[in-house]
Amino acid sequence: MRIREDGKHAHRTDTIEQAAEFWDCNKTKALMRSAEFSWRIDDGIRTVLSRDDLTVRQKLEIADTLHVPNIYEVNIKETVEIRK
């Protein structure tokens, strides 16, 4: 797989390097770990937000804490909806 990092995609270099630093590994392994982490954490978030023992306010606070603008949005309704 090749990832363009030139021109308008230059910001990807910083993101990939930050992931490698975070995971303390090379860039390829960092991308793989990040990809796996993303779906695993999404499953965990859905599990937590579907708990019946949390109030709507608590769910909203959790959703607000986990929100990443333009990347990961959690909306609380009667059922949990997560937008990616």
Short mmCIF file of N, CA and C in Angstrom, two decimals:
data_model
loop_
_atom_site.label_atom_id
_atom_site.label_comp_id
_atom_site.label_asym_id
_atom_site.label_seq_id
_atom_site.Cartn_x
_atom_site.Cartn_y
_atom_site.Cartn_z
N MET A 1 0.85 -1.16 0.00
CA MET A 1 0.00 0.00 0.00
C MET A 1 0.90 1.24 0.00
N ARG A 2 0.50 2.20 -0.78
CA ARG A 2 1.23 3.47 -0.81
C ARG A 2 0.30 4.58 -0.33
N ILE A 3 0.86 5.46 0.45
CA ILE A 3 0.08 6.59 0.96
C ILE A 3 0.74 7.86 0.46
N ARG A 4 -0.03 8.65 -0.26
CA ARG A 4 0.51 9.91 -0.79
C ARG A 4 0.76 10.87 0.36
N GLU A 5 1.95 11.45 0.36
CA GLU A 5 2.32 12.41 1.39
C GLU A 5 2.83 13.71 0.77
N ASP A 6 2.55 13.90 -0.52
CA ASP A 6 3.04 15.10 -1.19
C ASP A 6 1.92 16.11 -1.39
N GLY A 7 2.30 17.33 -1.68
CA GLY A 7 1.33 18.38 -1.97
C GLY A 7 0.29 18.55 -0.88
N LYS A 8 -0.98 18.46 -1.29
CA LYS A 8 -2.07 18.66 -0.32
C LYS A 8 -2.15 17.54 0.71
N HIS A 9 -1.41 16.47 0.52
CA HIS A 9 -1.41 15.34 1.45
C HIS A 9 -0.22 15.36 2.41
N ALA A 10 0.54 16.45 2.41
CA ALA A 10 1.75 16.54 3.23
C ALA A 10 1.45 16.39 4.73
N HIS A 11 0.26 16.79 5.16
CA HIS A 11 -0.10 16.68 6.58
C HIS A 11 -0.09 15.22 7.05
N ARG A 12 -0.24 14.29 6.13
CA ARG A 12 -0.25 12.87 6.49
C ARG A 12 1.08 12.44 7.09
N THR A 13 2.16 13.04 6.65
CA THR A 13 3.48 12.69 7.17
C THR A 13 3.52 12.90 8.67
N ASP A 14 3.09 14.06 9.13
CA ASP A 14 3.07 14.35 10.57
C ASP A 14 2.18 13.37 11.33
N THR A 15 1.00 13.09 10.76
CA THR A 15 0.07 12.18 11.43
C THR A 15 0.67 10.79 11.57
N ILE A 16 1.27 10.30 10.52
CA ILE A 16 1.87 8.96 10.54
C ILE A 16 3.05 8.93 11.50
N GLU A 17 3.87 9.96 11.48
CA GLU A 17 5.02 10.02 12.40
C GLU A 17 4.56 10.11 13.85
N GLN A 18 3.49 10.84 14.11
CA GLN A 18 2.96 10.91 15.48
C GLN A 18 2.44 9.55 15.93
N ALA A 19 1.82 8.82 15.02
CA ALA A 19 1.34 7.47 15.37
C ALA A 19 2.52 6.56 15.68
N ALA A 20 3.58 6.64 14.89
CA ALA A 20 4.77 5.81 15.13
C ALA A 20 5.41 6.15 16.47
N GLU A 21 5.43 7.42 16.80
CA GLU A 21 5.97 7.83 18.10
C GLU A 21 5.07 7.35 19.24
N PHE A 22 3.76 7.50 19.06
CA PHE A 22 2.81 7.07 20.07
C PHE A 22 2.94 5.57 20.36
N TRP A 23 2.97 4.76 19.29
CA TRP A 23 3.04 3.31 19.45
C TRP A 23 4.47 2.83 19.66
N ASP A 24 5.46 3.70 19.51
CA ASP A 24 6.87 3.37 19.66
C ASP A 24 7.27 2.23 18.72
N CYS A 25 7.02 2.45 17.42
CA CYS A 25 7.36 1.45 16.41
C CYS A 25 7.53 2.15 15.07
N ASN A 26 7.78 1.36 14.02
CA ASN A 26 7.94 1.97 12.70
C ASN A 26 6.59 2.42 12.14
N LYS A 27 6.61 3.16 11.05
CA LYS A 27 5.39 3.77 10.52
C LYS A 27 4.38 2.74 10.03
N THR A 28 4.85 1.68 9.41
CA THR A 28 3.93 0.65 8.92
C THR A 28 3.19 -0.01 10.07
N LYS A 29 3.93 -0.43 11.09
CA LYS A 29 3.31 -1.06 12.25
C LYS A 29 2.39 -0.08 12.97
N ALA A 30 2.76 1.19 13.01
CA ALA A 30 1.93 2.21 13.65
C ALA A 30 0.58 2.34 12.94
N LEU A 31 0.60 2.32 11.63
CA LEU A 31 -0.65 2.40 10.88
C LEU A 31 -1.52 1.18 11.13
N MET A 32 -0.91 0.01 11.18
CA MET A 32 -1.66 -1.22 11.44
C MET A 32 -2.26 -1.20 12.85
N ARG A 33 -1.46 -0.80 13.83
CA ARG A 33 -1.96 -0.74 15.21
C ARG A 33 -3.08 0.29 15.33
N SER A 34 -2.93 1.42 14.67
CA SER A 34 -3.95 2.47 14.73
C SER A 34 -5.25 2.00 14.08
N ALA A 35 -5.14 1.30 12.97
CA ALA A 35 -6.33 0.79 12.29
C ALA A 35 -7.06 -0.22 13.17
N GLU A 36 -6.33 -1.13 13.77
CA GLU A 36 -6.97 -2.12 14.64
C GLU A 36 -7.57 -1.45 15.87
N PHE A 37 -6.84 -0.51 16.43
CA PHE A 37 -7.33 0.21 17.61
C PHE A 37 -8.65 0.91 17.32
N SER A 38 -8.76 1.50 16.13
CA SER A 38 -9.95 2.30 15.82
C SER A 38 -11.22 1.47 15.88
N TRP A 39 -11.24 0.27 15.30
CA TRP A 39 -12.48 -0.51 15.36
C TRP A 39 -12.69 -1.14 16.72
N ARG A 40 -11.60 -1.46 17.41
CA ARG A 40 -11.77 -2.03 18.75
C ARG A 40 -12.30 -0.98 19.74
N ILE A 41 -11.80 0.25 19.66
CA ILE A 41 -12.26 1.29 20.58
C ILE A 41 -13.70 1.68 20.23
N ASP A 42 -14.04 1.66 18.95
CA ASP A 42 -15.42 1.94 18.55
C ASP A 42 -16.37 0.92 19.17
N ASP A 43 -16.03 -0.35 19.13
CA ASP A 43 -16.84 -1.39 19.76
C ASP A 43 -16.99 -1.13 21.26
N GLY A 44 -15.90 -0.75 21.90
CA GLY A 44 -15.93 -0.46 23.34
C GLY A 44 -16.81 0.73 23.67
N ILE A 45 -16.73 1.76 22.85
CA ILE A 45 -17.54 2.96 23.07
C ILE A 45 -19.02 2.63 22.91
N ARG A 46 -19.35 1.88 21.88
CA ARG A 46 -20.75 1.48 21.67
C ARG A 46 -21.27 0.66 22.86
N THR A 47 -20.42 -0.22 23.39
CA THR A 47 -20.82 -1.04 24.54
C THR A 47 -21.09 -0.16 25.76
N VAL A 48 -20.19 0.76 26.03
CA VAL A 48 -20.35 1.65 27.20
C VAL A 48 -21.60 2.50 27.05
N LEU A 49 -21.80 3.10 25.89
CA LEU A 49 -22.93 4.01 25.70
C LEU A 49 -24.27 3.30 25.60
N SER A 50 -24.28 2.02 25.45
CA SER A 50 -25.55 1.29 25.40
C SER A 50 -25.96 0.76 26.77
N ARG A 51 -25.15 1.03 27.79
CA ARG A 51 -25.48 0.57 29.15
C ARG A 51 -26.75 1.24 29.65
N ASP A 52 -27.58 0.45 30.30
CA ASP A 52 -28.84 0.97 30.85
C ASP A 52 -28.66 1.72 32.17
N ASP A 53 -27.52 1.52 32.84
CA ASP A 53 -27.32 2.15 34.13
C ASP A 53 -26.75 3.58 34.03
N LEU A 54 -26.53 4.06 32.82
CA LEU A 54 -26.06 5.43 32.63
C LEU A 54 -27.23 6.34 32.29
N THR A 55 -27.19 7.54 32.83
CA THR A 55 -28.22 8.53 32.48
C THR A 55 -27.90 9.12 31.12
N VAL A 56 -28.88 9.79 30.53
CA VAL A 56 -28.64 10.46 29.26
C VAL A 56 -27.55 11.51 29.43
N ARG A 57 -27.58 12.22 30.55
CA ARG A 57 -26.55 13.24 30.82
C ARG A 57 -25.15 12.62 30.86
N GLN A 58 -25.01 11.49 31.54
CA GLN A 58 -23.71 10.81 31.60
C GLN A 58 -23.27 10.38 30.20
N LYS A 59 -24.20 9.87 29.42
CA LYS A 59 -23.87 9.45 28.05
C LYS A 59 -23.44 10.65 27.22
N LEU A 60 -24.11 11.78 27.39
CA LEU A 60 -23.74 12.99 26.66
C LEU A 60 -22.34 13.47 27.06
N GLU A 61 -22.02 13.40 28.34
CA GLU A 61 -20.69 13.80 28.81
C GLU A 61 -19.61 12.88 28.25
N ILE A 62 -19.91 11.58 28.22
CA ILE A 62 -18.95 10.62 27.65
C ILE A 62 -18.78 10.90 26.16
N ALA A 63 -19.88 11.11 25.46
CA ALA A 63 -19.82 11.39 24.02
C ALA A 63 -19.02 12.66 23.74
N ASP A 64 -19.23 13.69 24.56
CA ASP A 64 -18.50 14.94 24.39
C ASP A 64 -17.00 14.75 24.61
N THR A 65 -16.66 13.94 25.59
CA THR A 65 -15.25 13.67 25.89
C THR A 65 -14.58 12.92 24.75
N LEU A 66 -15.29 12.00 24.12
CA LEU A 66 -14.71 11.14 23.08
C LEU A 66 -14.79 11.72 21.68
N HIS A 67 -15.49 12.82 21.52
CA HIS A 67 -15.68 13.45 20.21
C HIS A 67 -14.35 13.96 19.65
N VAL A 68 -14.08 13.61 18.40
CA VAL A 68 -12.91 14.12 17.68
C VAL A 68 -13.46 14.84 16.44
N PRO A 69 -13.39 16.17 16.40
CA PRO A 69 -13.98 16.92 15.30
C PRO A 69 -13.55 16.43 13.92
N ASN A 70 -14.52 16.29 13.04
CA ASN A 70 -14.33 15.88 11.64
C ASN A 70 -13.83 14.45 11.47
N ILE A 71 -13.70 13.70 12.56
CA ILE A 71 -13.23 12.33 12.45
C ILE A 71 -14.17 11.36 13.13
N TYR A 72 -14.52 11.66 14.38
CA TYR A 72 -15.31 10.71 15.16
C TYR A 72 -16.34 11.47 15.97
N GLU A 73 -17.60 11.27 15.63
CA GLU A 73 -18.68 11.99 16.30
C GLU A 73 -19.65 10.99 16.93
N VAL A 74 -19.97 11.23 18.17
CA VAL A 74 -20.89 10.36 18.90
C VAL A 74 -22.15 11.16 19.18
N ASN A 75 -23.29 10.67 18.69
CA ASN A 75 -24.57 11.33 18.93
C ASN A 75 -25.41 10.45 19.84
N ILE A 76 -25.97 11.05 20.86
CA ILE A 76 -26.82 10.32 21.80
C ILE A 76 -28.28 10.63 21.47
N LYS A 77 -29.03 9.61 21.19
CA LYS A 77 -30.48 9.72 21.00
C LYS A 77 -31.08 8.67 21.91
N GLU A 78 -32.24 8.18 21.57
CA GLU A 78 -32.79 7.09 22.36
C GLU A 78 -31.92 5.86 22.21
N THR A 79 -31.31 5.74 21.03
CA THR A 79 -30.31 4.69 20.83
C THR A 79 -29.01 5.39 20.50
N VAL A 80 -27.95 4.70 20.63
CA VAL A 80 -26.64 5.31 20.39
C VAL A 80 -26.33 5.28 18.91
N GLU A 81 -25.89 6.42 18.39
CA GLU A 81 -25.50 6.52 17.00
C GLU A 81 -24.10 7.11 16.94
N ILE A 82 -23.19 6.43 16.26
CA ILE A 82 -21.83 6.91 16.13
C ILE A 82 -21.56 7.17 14.65
N ARG A 83 -21.14 8.38 14.34
CA ARG A 83 -20.83 8.76 12.95
C ARG A 83 -19.33 8.80 12.76
N LYS A 84 -18.90 8.32 11.62
CA LYS A 84 -17.47 8.34 11.30
C LYS A 84 -17.27 9.12 10.02
#
